[in-house]
Amino acid sequence: MDTIASLFSFITYPVSWVIVQFHTLYGAIFGDDTGWAWGLSIVSLVVLIRICLIPLFVKQIKSTRNMQVLQPKMKAIQERYKSDKQRQSEEMMKLYKETGTNPLSSCLPILAQSPFFFALYHVLSAIASGKTIGVIDQPLLDSARQAHIFGAPLAAKFMDSSAKVEALGASLTDVRVVTAVMIVMMSASQFFTQRQLMTKNVDLTVKTPYMQQQKMLMYIFPLIFAVMGINFPVGVLVYWLTTNVWTMGQQMYVINQNPTPGSKAQNQYLERLLKSVTTHGEVRGRTRRNTVKRIVAKGSDRNDIERKFITGLAKLGLAAQENGTVTKSDTALAEAEGGSAQKRQQPKRQTKAKRQSGTTQTGAAQPGAAKETHSTESEAKTSLQKQDDKPAGKPASGSSRQAKSGQRRGPQRPKHPSKK
């Protein structure tokens, strides 16, 4: 870890400078040598870095939305090449290239803040070793070595020996308890962040490599943090726990305000939106109006959740407009009621035993059915005979008999005398 951190030594000076500036601010409130002053300085460093990474986060959201738009095409590729996994992967990569979508964009914030993470690790390692680094001179070094967070020194690690911990003015038990609790909280926050993404903000009707990637990260990242956490100083654990909590809150905001189409989160969001429209009679808020606008623009491409929302508005006598608002519409109400009345109910499928029982009953009822059929045929014949016995509009001259089948109707020519 020290070797990797040394690769980012070029950024240790600005990182140490930012920490010292925040320490000056918090030191005036809590005291220069307190864990609160140094701990809050690290927390503030995280907040500052994450604010600077907001453009990357926006890019991540846009790339995620592009992945969602491509879901139907990806599903079509899966169905077409379901027996050829290699061709399926090639077509997926071709689709990513054509649309300019990067499935690894979800890792951009983590990759971007990695240099700051290793630079902070390098700074804290130098403090633990009693070496000045960056703008941290000897007085600041002595102050940082005296700072304790819940009894654990800022530069202490879970795997440190008792002699090293005692040199920092703490006990080994305190250090291991504090670091263990922070490692568990760090791993749990990472797992919860990925889990809520997979269970609430993913369209489960389509299985794509993107989903498999997210599912893999849900288990891999917490495991990595748990294994590597025992070698992190307390200050680095504070840094990583803070960034995980920030990510979790940021993810919750995105899920609640801009959920993935077709996901469980979208269903909950549109239910809240429909309830708000029912109460106020209008769509309140620019974000909600943009959501309605996107649903209207989709037209026939809406998913089941979005169609349910439009139907719910129609039952209230409202129609969604292209600008994201809703207006009164009697036609929409009539269409919703007519659609529900004309909805066909599919018959329940009978079991094999019931089908066989029905066949047996039909076979047993065949004699009676034959009698009824014979009776019906007899009645039909009698009716036909009566119709044949009725006189024609013009009586036939020379004969009152009806012409036989195949014989010309009308007056018959008399037979030759020789044939009589």
Short mmCIF file of C-alpha atoms in Angstrom, two decimals:
data_model
loop_
_atom_site.label_atom_id
_atom_site.label_comp_id
_atom_site.label_asym_id
_atom_site.label_seq_id
_atom_site.Cartn_x
_atom_site.Cartn_y
_atom_site.Cartn_z
CA MET A 1 0.00 0.00 0.00
CA ASP A 2 2.87 2.40 0.80
CA THR A 3 4.37 1.73 -2.65
CA ILE A 4 1.07 2.54 -4.39
CA ALA A 5 0.60 5.65 -2.27
CA SER A 6 4.06 6.88 -3.16
CA LEU A 7 3.02 6.90 -6.83
CA PHE A 8 0.61 9.71 -5.97
CA SER A 9 3.12 11.70 -3.92
CA PHE A 10 2.79 14.58 -6.41
CA ILE A 11 -0.67 15.32 -5.00
CA THR A 12 0.25 15.02 -1.32
CA TYR A 13 1.18 18.70 -1.11
CA PRO A 14 -2.26 20.06 -2.15
CA VAL A 15 -4.03 17.43 -0.03
CA SER A 16 -1.96 18.30 3.06
CA TRP A 17 -2.52 22.01 2.40
CA VAL A 18 -6.32 21.58 2.31
CA ILE A 19 -6.26 19.54 5.54
CA VAL A 20 -4.18 22.21 7.30
CA GLN A 21 -6.55 24.98 6.21
CA PHE A 22 -9.56 23.12 7.58
CA HIS A 23 -7.59 22.24 10.73
CA THR A 24 -6.94 25.92 11.33
CA LEU A 25 -10.70 26.58 11.16
CA TYR A 26 -11.80 23.68 13.38
CA GLY A 27 -8.84 24.06 15.73
CA ALA A 28 -10.12 27.50 16.72
CA ILE A 29 -13.40 25.84 17.76
CA PHE A 30 -12.44 22.46 19.26
CA GLY A 31 -8.71 22.91 19.98
CA ASP A 32 -5.67 22.27 17.81
CA ASP A 33 -4.74 18.87 19.25
CA THR A 34 -8.22 17.31 19.40
CA GLY A 35 -9.51 14.47 17.26
CA TRP A 36 -12.53 16.58 16.35
CA ALA A 37 -10.34 19.22 14.68
CA TRP A 38 -8.34 16.69 12.63
CA GLY A 39 -11.27 14.34 11.99
CA LEU A 40 -13.55 17.10 10.73
CA SER A 41 -10.70 18.36 8.55
CA ILE A 42 -10.63 14.97 6.80
CA VAL A 43 -14.44 14.96 6.50
CA SER A 44 -14.34 18.43 4.96
CA LEU A 45 -11.68 17.25 2.52
CA VAL A 46 -14.06 14.50 1.37
CA VAL A 47 -16.95 16.94 0.95
CA LEU A 48 -14.76 19.31 -1.07
CA ILE A 49 -13.56 16.50 -3.35
CA ARG A 50 -17.08 15.17 -3.93
CA ILE A 51 -18.36 18.63 -4.79
CA CYS A 52 -15.58 18.93 -7.36
CA LEU A 53 -16.63 15.51 -8.75
CA ILE A 54 -20.25 16.55 -9.35
CA PRO A 55 -19.63 17.05 -13.13
CA LEU A 56 -18.39 13.46 -13.28
CA PHE A 57 -21.45 12.37 -11.35
CA VAL A 58 -23.70 14.14 -13.88
CA LYS A 59 -21.84 12.38 -16.68
CA GLN A 60 -22.35 9.10 -14.87
CA ILE A 61 -26.10 9.75 -14.62
CA LYS A 62 -26.32 10.58 -18.34
CA SER A 63 -24.43 7.43 -19.27
CA THR A 64 -26.72 5.42 -16.99
CA ARG A 65 -29.76 6.93 -18.71
CA ASN A 66 -28.28 5.99 -22.11
CA MET A 67 -27.95 2.44 -20.85
CA GLN A 68 -31.62 2.50 -19.86
CA VAL A 69 -32.67 3.77 -23.31
CA LEU A 70 -30.72 0.93 -24.90
CA GLN A 71 -32.44 -1.74 -22.78
CA PRO A 72 -35.01 -2.74 -25.46
CA LYS A 73 -32.30 -3.03 -28.13
CA MET A 74 -30.09 -5.01 -25.79
CA LYS A 75 -32.98 -7.34 -25.01
CA ALA A 76 -33.59 -7.83 -28.74
CA ILE A 77 -29.92 -8.73 -29.22
CA GLN A 78 -30.13 -11.22 -26.37
CA GLU A 79 -33.19 -12.88 -27.89
CA ARG A 80 -31.67 -12.99 -31.37
CA TYR A 81 -28.29 -14.42 -30.34
CA LYS A 82 -29.29 -16.32 -27.19
CA SER A 83 -27.53 -19.47 -28.47
CA ASP A 84 -24.33 -17.63 -29.48
CA LYS A 85 -22.81 -15.82 -26.49
CA GLN A 86 -19.76 -14.60 -28.42
CA ARG A 87 -21.88 -13.00 -31.16
CA GLN A 88 -24.12 -11.54 -28.47
CA SER A 89 -21.15 -9.84 -26.80
CA GLU A 90 -19.88 -8.53 -30.14
CA GLU A 91 -23.27 -7.00 -30.98
CA MET A 92 -23.45 -5.45 -27.50
CA MET A 93 -20.02 -3.83 -27.93
CA LYS A 94 -21.04 -2.60 -31.37
CA LEU A 95 -24.18 -1.02 -29.90
CA TYR A 96 -22.14 0.69 -27.15
CA LYS A 97 -19.75 2.09 -29.75
CA GLU A 98 -22.52 3.38 -32.04
CA THR A 99 -24.34 5.17 -29.21
CA GLY A 100 -21.22 6.36 -27.37
CA THR A 101 -22.22 4.57 -24.16
CA ASN A 102 -19.69 3.35 -21.62
CA PRO A 103 -21.00 0.60 -19.29
CA LEU A 104 -18.09 1.26 -16.90
CA SER A 105 -19.09 4.88 -16.33
CA SER A 106 -20.49 3.98 -12.90
CA CYS A 107 -16.89 3.57 -11.71
CA LEU A 108 -15.80 7.08 -12.78
CA PRO A 109 -16.29 8.79 -9.38
CA ILE A 110 -14.35 6.05 -7.61
CA LEU A 111 -11.51 6.17 -10.11
CA ALA A 112 -11.38 9.98 -10.01
CA GLN A 113 -11.02 10.19 -6.24
CA SER A 114 -8.48 7.36 -6.00
CA PRO A 115 -5.45 9.74 -6.28
CA PHE A 116 -6.78 11.80 -3.34
CA PHE A 117 -7.38 8.63 -1.35
CA PHE A 118 -3.81 7.37 -1.80
CA ALA A 119 -2.39 10.85 -1.21
CA LEU A 120 -4.21 11.04 2.13
CA TYR A 121 -2.93 7.55 2.97
CA HIS A 122 0.60 8.74 2.21
CA VAL A 123 0.15 11.79 4.48
CA LEU A 124 -1.20 9.73 7.39
CA SER A 125 1.55 7.13 7.01
CA ALA A 126 4.13 9.90 7.29
CA ILE A 127 2.39 11.21 10.43
CA ALA A 128 2.46 7.71 11.95
CA SER A 129 6.18 7.45 11.16
CA GLY A 130 6.88 10.91 12.65
CA LYS A 131 7.90 12.46 9.33
CA THR A 132 6.94 15.87 8.01
CA ILE A 133 5.19 15.86 4.65
CA GLY A 134 3.80 18.57 2.36
CA VAL A 135 2.87 21.65 4.39
CA ILE A 136 2.66 19.65 7.64
CA ASP A 137 5.69 20.87 9.62
CA GLN A 138 6.91 19.60 12.96
CA PRO A 139 4.40 21.48 15.19
CA LEU A 140 1.50 20.27 13.07
CA LEU A 141 2.98 16.77 13.05
CA ASP A 142 3.10 16.71 16.87
CA SER A 143 -0.48 17.98 17.01
CA ALA A 144 -1.70 15.30 14.60
CA ARG A 145 0.06 12.53 16.56
CA GLN A 146 -1.74 13.61 19.73
CA ALA A 147 -5.18 13.65 18.07
CA HIS A 148 -7.43 10.71 18.98
CA ILE A 149 -10.79 9.73 17.50
CA PHE A 150 -12.79 7.85 20.16
CA GLY A 151 -9.52 6.82 21.79
CA ALA A 152 -7.76 5.72 18.57
CA PRO A 153 -4.86 7.80 17.17
CA LEU A 154 -5.39 9.34 13.73
CA ALA A 155 -2.50 7.36 12.20
CA ALA A 156 -3.05 4.00 13.98
CA LYS A 157 -4.01 0.82 12.09
CA PHE A 158 -5.83 -2.37 13.06
CA MET A 159 -2.70 -4.47 12.37
CA ASP A 160 -0.28 -2.23 14.30
CA SER A 161 1.67 -3.79 17.12
CA SER A 162 0.99 -2.85 20.72
CA ALA A 163 4.38 -1.09 20.98
CA LYS A 164 3.59 1.15 18.00
CA VAL A 165 0.14 1.96 19.34
CA GLU A 166 1.52 2.75 22.79
CA ALA A 167 4.05 5.09 21.16
CA LEU A 168 1.06 7.05 19.83
CA GLY A 169 -0.41 7.24 23.33
CA ALA A 170 -3.27 4.71 23.00
CA SER A 171 -4.12 1.10 23.84
CA LEU A 172 -4.28 -1.72 21.30
CA THR A 173 -7.81 -2.68 22.39
CA ASP A 174 -9.18 0.81 21.74
CA VAL A 175 -7.55 0.95 18.32
CA ARG A 176 -8.89 -2.44 17.21
CA VAL A 177 -12.40 -1.82 18.48
CA VAL A 178 -12.64 1.58 16.79
CA THR A 179 -11.11 0.38 13.51
CA ALA A 180 -13.27 -2.78 13.46
CA VAL A 181 -16.46 -0.77 13.94
CA MET A 182 -15.44 1.69 11.22
CA ILE A 183 -14.55 -1.14 8.80
CA VAL A 184 -17.95 -2.78 9.34
CA MET A 185 -19.77 0.54 8.86
CA MET A 186 -17.71 1.29 5.75
CA SER A 187 -18.46 -2.11 4.16
CA ALA A 188 -22.14 -2.02 5.17
CA SER A 189 -22.68 1.45 3.67
CA GLN A 190 -21.05 0.35 0.42
CA PHE A 191 -23.20 -2.79 0.26
CA PHE A 192 -26.42 -0.89 1.04
CA THR A 193 -25.64 1.66 -1.69
CA GLN A 194 -25.21 -1.02 -4.34
CA ARG A 195 -28.13 -3.08 -3.06
CA GLN A 196 -30.66 -0.25 -3.25
CA LEU A 197 -29.41 0.39 -6.77
CA MET A 198 -30.04 -3.23 -7.78
CA THR A 199 -33.34 -3.78 -5.96
CA LYS A 200 -35.04 -0.43 -6.59
CA ASN A 201 -33.46 1.38 -9.53
CA VAL A 202 -32.94 -1.33 -12.15
CA ASP A 203 -35.36 -2.58 -14.81
CA LEU A 204 -35.52 -6.24 -13.81
CA THR A 205 -37.32 -7.26 -17.03
CA VAL A 206 -34.07 -7.00 -18.98
CA LYS A 207 -30.87 -8.81 -18.03
CA THR A 208 -27.80 -7.13 -19.49
CA PRO A 209 -24.04 -7.13 -18.84
CA TYR A 210 -24.56 -3.79 -17.10
CA MET A 211 -26.82 -5.44 -14.54
CA GLN A 212 -24.38 -8.28 -14.06
CA GLN A 213 -21.63 -5.72 -13.49
CA GLN A 214 -23.65 -3.89 -10.84
CA LYS A 215 -24.57 -7.14 -9.13
CA MET A 216 -20.91 -8.16 -9.06
CA LEU A 217 -19.85 -4.80 -7.59
CA MET A 218 -22.49 -5.15 -4.87
CA TYR A 219 -20.52 -8.05 -3.37
CA ILE A 220 -16.96 -7.29 -4.48
CA PHE A 221 -16.56 -3.73 -3.17
CA PRO A 222 -17.65 -4.44 0.44
CA LEU A 223 -15.37 -7.47 0.48
CA ILE A 224 -12.43 -5.39 -0.79
CA PHE A 225 -13.04 -2.70 1.84
CA ALA A 226 -13.30 -5.30 4.60
CA VAL A 227 -10.00 -6.97 3.61
CA MET A 228 -8.05 -3.78 2.93
CA GLY A 229 -9.56 -1.86 5.86
CA ILE A 230 -7.36 -3.60 8.40
CA ASN A 231 -4.36 -1.89 6.77
CA PHE A 232 -5.95 1.59 6.64
CA PRO A 233 -5.07 4.22 9.26
CA VAL A 234 -7.98 5.60 11.27
CA GLY A 235 -7.84 8.85 9.31
CA VAL A 236 -8.23 6.96 6.01
CA LEU A 237 -11.15 4.99 7.47
CA VAL A 238 -12.78 8.32 8.36
CA TYR A 239 -12.20 9.48 4.78
CA TRP A 240 -13.66 6.36 3.16
CA LEU A 241 -16.61 6.08 5.55
CA THR A 242 -17.51 9.71 4.81
CA THR A 243 -17.35 9.23 1.04
CA ASN A 244 -19.49 6.08 1.30
CA VAL A 245 -22.15 7.93 3.29
CA TRP A 246 -22.06 10.77 0.75
CA THR A 247 -22.47 8.28 -2.12
CA MET A 248 -25.35 6.55 -0.32
CA GLY A 249 -27.21 9.83 0.23
CA GLN A 250 -26.54 10.93 -3.34
CA GLN A 251 -27.85 7.61 -4.65
CA MET A 252 -31.00 7.83 -2.53
CA TYR A 253 -31.70 11.31 -3.94
CA VAL A 254 -31.32 10.09 -7.53
CA ILE A 255 -33.56 7.06 -6.92
CA ASN A 256 -36.30 9.19 -5.34
CA GLN A 257 -36.20 12.04 -7.85
CA ASN A 258 -35.08 10.45 -11.13
CA PRO A 259 -35.67 6.67 -11.04
CA THR A 260 -34.88 4.22 -13.80
CA PRO A 261 -37.83 3.52 -16.17
CA GLY A 262 -39.42 0.16 -15.45
CA SER A 263 -37.93 -0.13 -11.96
CA LYS A 264 -39.59 -0.50 -8.59
CA ALA A 265 -38.45 3.01 -7.73
CA GLN A 266 -40.29 4.42 -10.75
CA ASN A 267 -43.49 2.69 -9.67
CA GLN A 268 -43.24 4.23 -6.20
CA TYR A 269 -42.35 7.64 -7.65
CA LEU A 270 -45.31 7.70 -10.06
CA GLU A 271 -47.66 6.55 -7.28
CA ARG A 272 -46.52 9.52 -5.18
CA LEU A 273 -46.89 11.81 -8.20
CA LEU A 274 -50.41 10.55 -8.92
CA LYS A 275 -51.36 11.05 -5.27
CA SER A 276 -50.02 14.62 -5.40
CA VAL A 277 -51.97 15.36 -8.59
CA THR A 278 -55.12 13.92 -6.97
CA THR A 279 -54.68 16.21 -3.96
CA HIS A 280 -53.71 19.44 -5.73
CA GLY A 281 -55.22 18.94 -9.20
CA GLU A 282 -51.93 19.85 -10.89
CA VAL A 283 -48.32 18.76 -11.32
CA ARG A 284 -46.19 20.70 -8.84
CA GLY A 285 -42.47 21.19 -9.32
CA ARG A 286 -40.28 21.46 -12.40
CA THR A 287 -38.74 18.01 -11.87
CA ARG A 288 -42.16 16.37 -11.80
CA ARG A 289 -43.32 18.27 -14.87
CA ASN A 290 -40.22 17.09 -16.73
CA THR A 291 -41.07 13.53 -15.73
CA VAL A 292 -44.62 13.85 -17.11
CA LYS A 293 -43.22 15.48 -20.25
CA ARG A 294 -40.90 12.52 -20.87
CA ILE A 295 -43.74 10.04 -20.35
CA VAL A 296 -46.00 11.87 -22.81
CA ALA A 297 -43.20 12.07 -25.40
CA LYS A 298 -42.73 8.29 -25.30
CA GLY A 299 -46.19 7.65 -26.73
CA SER A 300 -46.70 3.96 -27.46
CA ASP A 301 -43.21 3.14 -26.14
CA ARG A 302 -44.32 3.64 -22.52
CA ASN A 303 -43.73 0.77 -20.13
CA ASP A 304 -46.48 -0.81 -18.00
CA ILE A 305 -45.79 1.49 -15.03
CA GLU A 306 -46.07 4.63 -17.17
CA ARG A 307 -49.25 3.38 -18.86
CA LYS A 308 -50.71 2.72 -15.41
CA PHE A 309 -49.92 6.32 -14.45
CA ILE A 310 -51.60 7.74 -17.59
CA THR A 311 -54.65 5.54 -16.95
CA GLY A 312 -54.78 6.76 -13.36
CA LEU A 313 -54.85 10.37 -14.60
CA ALA A 314 -57.60 9.51 -17.08
CA LYS A 315 -59.76 8.00 -14.34
CA LEU A 316 -59.46 11.31 -12.52
CA GLY A 317 -60.68 13.08 -15.67
CA LEU A 318 -57.21 14.47 -16.42
CA ALA A 319 -54.99 14.24 -19.48
CA ALA A 320 -51.20 14.71 -19.47
CA GLN A 321 -49.94 17.43 -21.83
CA GLU A 322 -46.69 17.76 -23.78
CA ASN A 323 -45.47 20.57 -21.51
CA GLY A 324 -45.73 18.33 -18.43
CA THR A 325 -48.99 19.74 -17.05
CA VAL A 326 -52.42 18.10 -16.77
CA THR A 327 -55.80 19.41 -17.93
CA LYS A 328 -59.44 18.39 -17.46
CA SER A 329 -60.62 15.96 -20.11
CA ASP A 330 -64.01 14.20 -20.20
CA THR A 331 -62.84 12.16 -23.17
CA ALA A 332 -59.93 10.74 -21.22
CA LEU A 333 -62.33 9.67 -18.45
CA ALA A 334 -64.72 8.03 -20.93
CA GLU A 335 -61.87 6.22 -22.66
CA ALA A 336 -60.53 4.95 -19.34
CA GLU A 337 -63.97 3.70 -18.27
CA GLY A 338 -64.69 2.19 -21.69
CA GLY A 339 -61.31 0.51 -21.77
CA SER A 340 -61.87 -1.04 -18.37
CA ALA A 341 -65.40 -2.20 -19.32
CA GLN A 342 -64.29 -3.77 -22.59
CA LYS A 343 -61.32 -5.46 -21.07
CA ARG A 344 -61.52 -9.13 -21.92
CA GLN A 345 -61.09 -11.66 -19.21
CA GLN A 346 -59.08 -14.66 -20.24
CA PRO A 347 -60.72 -17.99 -19.26
CA LYS A 348 -58.91 -19.99 -16.66
CA ARG A 349 -57.07 -22.95 -18.00
CA GLN A 350 -58.65 -26.25 -16.92
CA THR A 351 -56.63 -29.03 -15.40
CA LYS A 352 -56.09 -32.31 -17.23
CA ALA A 353 -58.53 -34.15 -14.95
CA LYS A 354 -61.30 -31.62 -15.65
CA ARG A 355 -60.70 -31.80 -19.39
CA GLN A 356 -60.91 -35.61 -19.32
CA SER A 357 -64.08 -35.44 -17.17
CA GLY A 358 -65.66 -33.03 -19.67
CA THR A 359 -64.80 -35.35 -22.56
CA THR A 360 -66.41 -38.32 -20.76
CA GLN A 361 -69.60 -36.37 -20.05
CA THR A 362 -69.78 -35.27 -23.70
CA GLY A 363 -69.43 -38.89 -24.86
CA ALA A 364 -72.18 -40.05 -22.49
CA ALA A 365 -74.51 -37.35 -23.74
CA GLN A 366 -74.04 -38.27 -27.41
CA PRO A 367 -77.16 -40.60 -27.76
CA GLY A 368 -79.47 -37.87 -26.52
CA ALA A 369 -77.68 -35.39 -28.68
CA ALA A 370 -78.14 -37.70 -31.66
CA LYS A 371 -81.88 -37.90 -31.00
CA GLU A 372 -82.11 -34.15 -30.80
CA THR A 373 -80.14 -33.84 -34.01
CA HIS A 374 -82.40 -36.41 -35.76
CA SER A 375 -85.49 -34.57 -34.53
CA THR A 376 -84.11 -31.29 -35.79
CA GLU A 377 -83.35 -32.80 -39.20
CA SER A 378 -86.91 -34.24 -39.40
CA GLU A 379 -88.41 -30.85 -38.60
CA ALA A 380 -86.21 -29.27 -41.25
CA LYS A 381 -87.33 -31.81 -43.87
CA THR A 382 -91.03 -31.27 -43.02
CA SER A 383 -90.55 -27.54 -43.36
CA LEU A 384 -88.90 -27.99 -46.75
CA GLN A 385 -91.71 -30.25 -47.95
CA LYS A 386 -94.30 -27.66 -46.93
CA GLN A 387 -92.41 -25.04 -48.85
CA ASP A 388 -92.36 -27.31 -51.94
CA ASP A 389 -96.15 -27.93 -51.67
CA LYS A 390 -96.94 -24.24 -51.82
CA PRO A 391 -98.27 -23.17 -55.27
CA ALA A 392 -96.00 -21.05 -57.41
CA GLY A 393 -96.80 -17.49 -58.32
CA LYS A 394 -97.98 -18.58 -61.80
CA PRO A 395 -99.57 -22.06 -62.13
CA ALA A 396 -97.94 -24.31 -64.72
CA SER A 397 -100.09 -24.86 -67.78
CA GLY A 398 -100.91 -28.52 -68.54
CA SER A 399 -99.66 -29.87 -65.24
CA SER A 400 -100.01 -29.02 -61.57
CA ARG A 401 -97.05 -31.08 -60.57
CA GLN A 402 -93.84 -29.38 -59.63
CA ALA A 403 -90.87 -29.87 -61.86
CA LYS A 404 -88.54 -32.56 -60.72
CA SER A 405 -84.96 -31.91 -59.93
CA GLY A 406 -83.06 -31.21 -63.13
CA GLN A 407 -86.28 -30.67 -65.13
CA ARG A 408 -87.13 -27.37 -66.80
CA ARG A 409 -89.85 -25.41 -65.03
CA GLY A 410 -92.87 -23.92 -66.87
CA PRO A 411 -95.12 -25.43 -69.59
CA GLN A 412 -94.01 -28.90 -70.69
CA ARG A 413 -93.93 -29.95 -74.34
CA PRO A 414 -96.41 -32.78 -75.14
CA LYS A 415 -94.91 -36.19 -75.78
CA HIS A 416 -94.84 -37.68 -79.31
CA PRO A 417 -97.77 -40.03 -80.05
CA SER A 418 -95.38 -42.89 -80.80
CA LYS A 419 -93.97 -42.63 -77.27
CA LYS A 420 -97.32 -42.90 -75.57
#
